[in-house]
């Protein structure tokens, strides 16, 4: 389970012994990094019972260097999961000693966000023998199946479970596309 916020991590840790991925999300004025940007975030998640702590490992302006966040996670006795956007970021984090790498931020850093999960990135990392978590735009059971086939050790499903308004929008958009193509070429009545 990937849980946001130390209070929520503590609440879930109190009722399960399953591995918990803890994150803190922040909107910073001086950095686009949102996921566990500060060392004190690592400390609060570790104190709350997270067994794995995920952090933004993208190559962007950040309040604390990614390798310092990684080191703090290990100092606190937790496994580290690097949320990456590119193959190179994942490679750098594996070389630095990160336990898991995740495709969480693939497609979210530069340019328009794609509609599909980045199975190719998952496969490239997995083919190197790295422990990979597929995350980002996993919206259906088939997407999760494809991620495992691509070599993911685990799959994180976010919006498809936690945001029913997004799911409704996906269905509405798909239905509107069908309606638009069905109406093409018809004369108004």
Coordinates of C-alpha atoms in Angstrom, one line a residue:
X1 CA 0.0 0.0 0.0
X2 CA 1.3 3.4 -0.9
X3 CA 0.0 5.9 1.7
X4 CA 0.4 9.7 1.7
X5 CA 1.1 11.5 5.0
X6 CA 2.7 10.4 8.2
X7 CA -0.6 10.4 10.1
X8 CA -2.2 8.1 7.5
X9 CA 0.8 5.8 7.5
X10 CA 0.6 5.5 11.3
X11 CA -3.1 4.7 11.2
X12 CA -2.5 2.0 8.6
X13 CA 0.6 0.6 10.3
X14 CA -1.5 0.2 13.5
X15 CA -3.8 -2.3 11.8
X16 CA -1.5 -4.2 9.4
X17 CA 2.0 -5.7 9.2
X18 CA 2.0 -5.5 5.4
X19 CA 4.8 -3.4 3.8
X20 CA 3.8 0.3 3.6
X21 CA 5.2 2.7 1.1
X22 CA 5.0 6.1 2.7
X23 CA 5.1 9.5 0.9
X24 CA 4.6 13.1 1.8
X25 CA 3.2 15.3 -1.0
X26 CA 4.0 19.0 -0.9
X27 CA 3.4 21.9 -3.3
X28 CA 6.5 24.0 -3.1
X29 CA 6.9 27.5 -4.5
X30 CA 10.5 27.1 -5.5
X31 CA 10.6 23.5 -6.8
X32 CA 8.4 21.2 -8.9
X33 CA 9.4 18.3 -6.7
X34 CA 6.3 17.2 -4.7
X35 CA 7.0 13.7 -3.4
X36 CA 8.9 13.5 -0.1
X37 CA 11.1 16.5 -0.8
X38 CA 12.5 17.1 2.7
X39 CA 14.6 15.0 5.1
X40 CA 12.1 15.7 7.9
X41 CA 9.5 14.1 5.6
X42 CA 11.6 10.9 5.6
X43 CA 11.9 11.1 9.4
X44 CA 8.2 11.5 10.0
X45 CA 7.3 8.6 7.7
X46 CA 9.9 6.3 9.3
X47 CA 8.6 7.3 12.7
X48 CA 5.1 6.5 11.6
X49 CA 5.9 3.0 10.5
X50 CA 6.6 3.1 6.8
X51 CA 8.8 0.2 5.6
X52 CA 9.5 1.8 2.2
X53 CA 9.7 5.5 1.6
X54 CA 9.2 6.8 -1.9
X55 CA 10.7 10.1 -3.1
X56 CA 11.0 12.1 -6.3
X57 CA 14.3 11.2 -7.9
X58 CA 13.9 13.4 -11.0
X59 CA 16.6 15.6 -12.2
X60 CA 15.0 18.9 -11.4
X61 CA 15.5 21.8 -9.0
X62 CA 14.9 20.5 -5.5
X63 CA 15.2 21.5 -1.9
X64 CA 17.4 18.5 -1.0
X65 CA 19.5 16.4 -3.4
X66 CA 17.9 13.1 -4.2
X67 CA 21.0 11.2 -3.0
X68 CA 20.7 12.9 0.4
X69 CA 17.1 11.8 0.7
X70 CA 18.1 8.3 -0.3
X71 CA 20.8 8.2 2.4
X72 CA 18.4 9.4 5.1
X73 CA 15.9 6.7 4.1
X74 CA 18.5 4.1 4.6
X75 CA 19.8 5.7 7.8
X76 CA 16.3 5.3 9.2
X77 CA 16.2 1.6 8.4
X78 CA 13.7 1.8 5.5
X79 CA 13.8 0.7 1.9
X80 CA 14.0 3.5 -0.6
X81 CA 11.9 3.7 -3.7
X82 CA 12.9 6.3 -6.3
X83 CA 10.0 7.8 -8.3
X84 CA 11.6 8.5 -11.7
X85 CA 10.7 9.9 -15.0
X86 CA 13.5 8.5 -17.2
X87 CA 15.7 5.5 -17.7
X88 CA 18.8 7.5 -16.7
X89 CA 17.3 8.7 -13.4
X90 CA 16.5 5.1 -12.5
X91 CA 20.0 3.9 -13.5
X92 CA 21.5 6.7 -11.3
X93 CA 19.4 5.8 -8.3
X94 CA 20.2 2.0 -8.6
X95 CA 23.9 2.9 -8.8
X96 CA 23.4 5.1 -5.7
X97 CA 21.9 2.1 -3.8
X98 CA 18.2 2.6 -4.2
X99 CA 16.2 -0.5 -3.4
X100 CA 13.3 0.0 -5.9
X101 CA 12.8 2.3 -8.8
X102 CA 9.3 3.3 -10.0
X103 CA 7.9 4.8 -13.2
X104 CA 5.7 7.1 -11.2
X105 CA 6.8 10.3 -12.9
X106 CA 7.4 9.1 -16.4
X107 CA 5.4 11.4 -18.7
X108 CA 4.8 14.0 -16.0
X109 CA 8.0 16.0 -16.2
X110 CA 8.3 17.3 -19.8
X111 CA 5.7 17.8 -22.5
X112 CA 2.1 16.6 -22.6
X113 CA 1.2 13.7 -20.3
X114 CA 0.6 10.5 -22.3
X115 CA -2.6 8.5 -21.8
X116 CA -0.9 5.1 -21.5
X117 CA 1.4 3.7 -18.8
X118 CA 5.1 3.6 -19.7
X119 CA 5.5 -0.2 -20.1
X120 CA 8.6 0.3 -22.2
X121 CA 10.4 2.0 -19.3
X122 CA 9.4 -0.7 -16.9
X123 CA 10.7 -3.3 -19.3
X124 CA 14.0 -1.5 -19.9
X125 CA 14.7 -1.3 -16.2
X126 CA 13.5 -4.9 -15.5
X127 CA 15.7 -6.2 -18.3
X128 CA 18.7 -4.8 -16.3
X129 CA 17.6 -7.0 -13.4
X130 CA 16.5 -4.0 -11.3
X131 CA 13.5 -4.1 -8.9
X132 CA 10.8 -2.1 -10.6
X133 CA 7.4 -0.8 -9.5
X134 CA 5.1 0.2 -12.3
X135 CA 3.2 3.3 -11.5
X136 CA 1.6 6.1 -13.5
X137 CA -1.6 5.9 -15.5
X138 CA -2.3 2.2 -14.5
X139 CA -6.1 2.4 -15.0
X140 CA -7.3 -1.1 -15.6
X141 CA -6.6 -4.7 -14.6
X142 CA -5.2 -5.2 -18.1
X143 CA -2.8 -2.3 -17.5
X144 CA -1.6 -4.0 -14.3
X145 CA -1.3 -7.3 -16.2
X146 CA 0.8 -5.7 -18.9
X147 CA 3.0 -4.1 -16.3
X148 CA 3.8 -7.4 -14.6
X149 CA 4.4 -8.9 -18.1
X150 CA 6.9 -6.1 -18.7
X151 CA 8.8 -7.2 -15.6
X152 CA 7.4 -5.1 -12.8
X153 CA 7.8 -6.6 -9.3
X154 CA 4.7 -4.7 -8.2
X155 CA 2.1 -2.3 -9.5
X156 CA 0.8 0.9 -7.9
X157 CA -2.7 1.9 -8.8
X158 CA -3.7 5.4 -7.8
X159 CA -6.4 7.4 -9.4
X160 CA -8.3 4.4 -10.7
X161 CA -9.0 3.5 -7.1
X162 CA -8.8 6.8 -5.2
X163 CA -10.4 9.3 -7.7
X164 CA -13.9 8.2 -8.9
X165 CA -14.3 11.6 -10.6
X166 CA -11.3 10.9 -12.8
X167 CA -12.6 7.4 -13.6
X168 CA -16.0 8.9 -14.6
X169 CA -14.2 11.3 -16.8
X170 CA -12.2 8.5 -18.6
X171 CA -15.5 6.7 -19.3
X172 CA -17.2 9.9 -20.5
X173 CA -14.4 10.8 -22.8
X174 CA -14.3 7.3 -24.3
X175 CA -18.1 7.3 -24.8
X176 CA -18.0 10.8 -26.4
X177 CA -15.4 9.7 -28.9
X178 CA -17.7 6.8 -30.0
X179 CA -20.7 9.2 -30.2
X180 CA -18.7 11.7 -32.3
X181 CA -17.6 9.1 -34.8
X182 CA -21.1 7.6 -34.9
X183 CA -22.5 11.0 -35.7
X184 CA -20.0 11.8 -38.5
X185 CA -21.6 11.7 -41.9
X186 CA -25.2 11.8 -40.6
X187 CA -27.5 14.4 -41.7
X188 CA -29.1 16.5 -38.9
X189 CA -32.7 15.7 -38.4

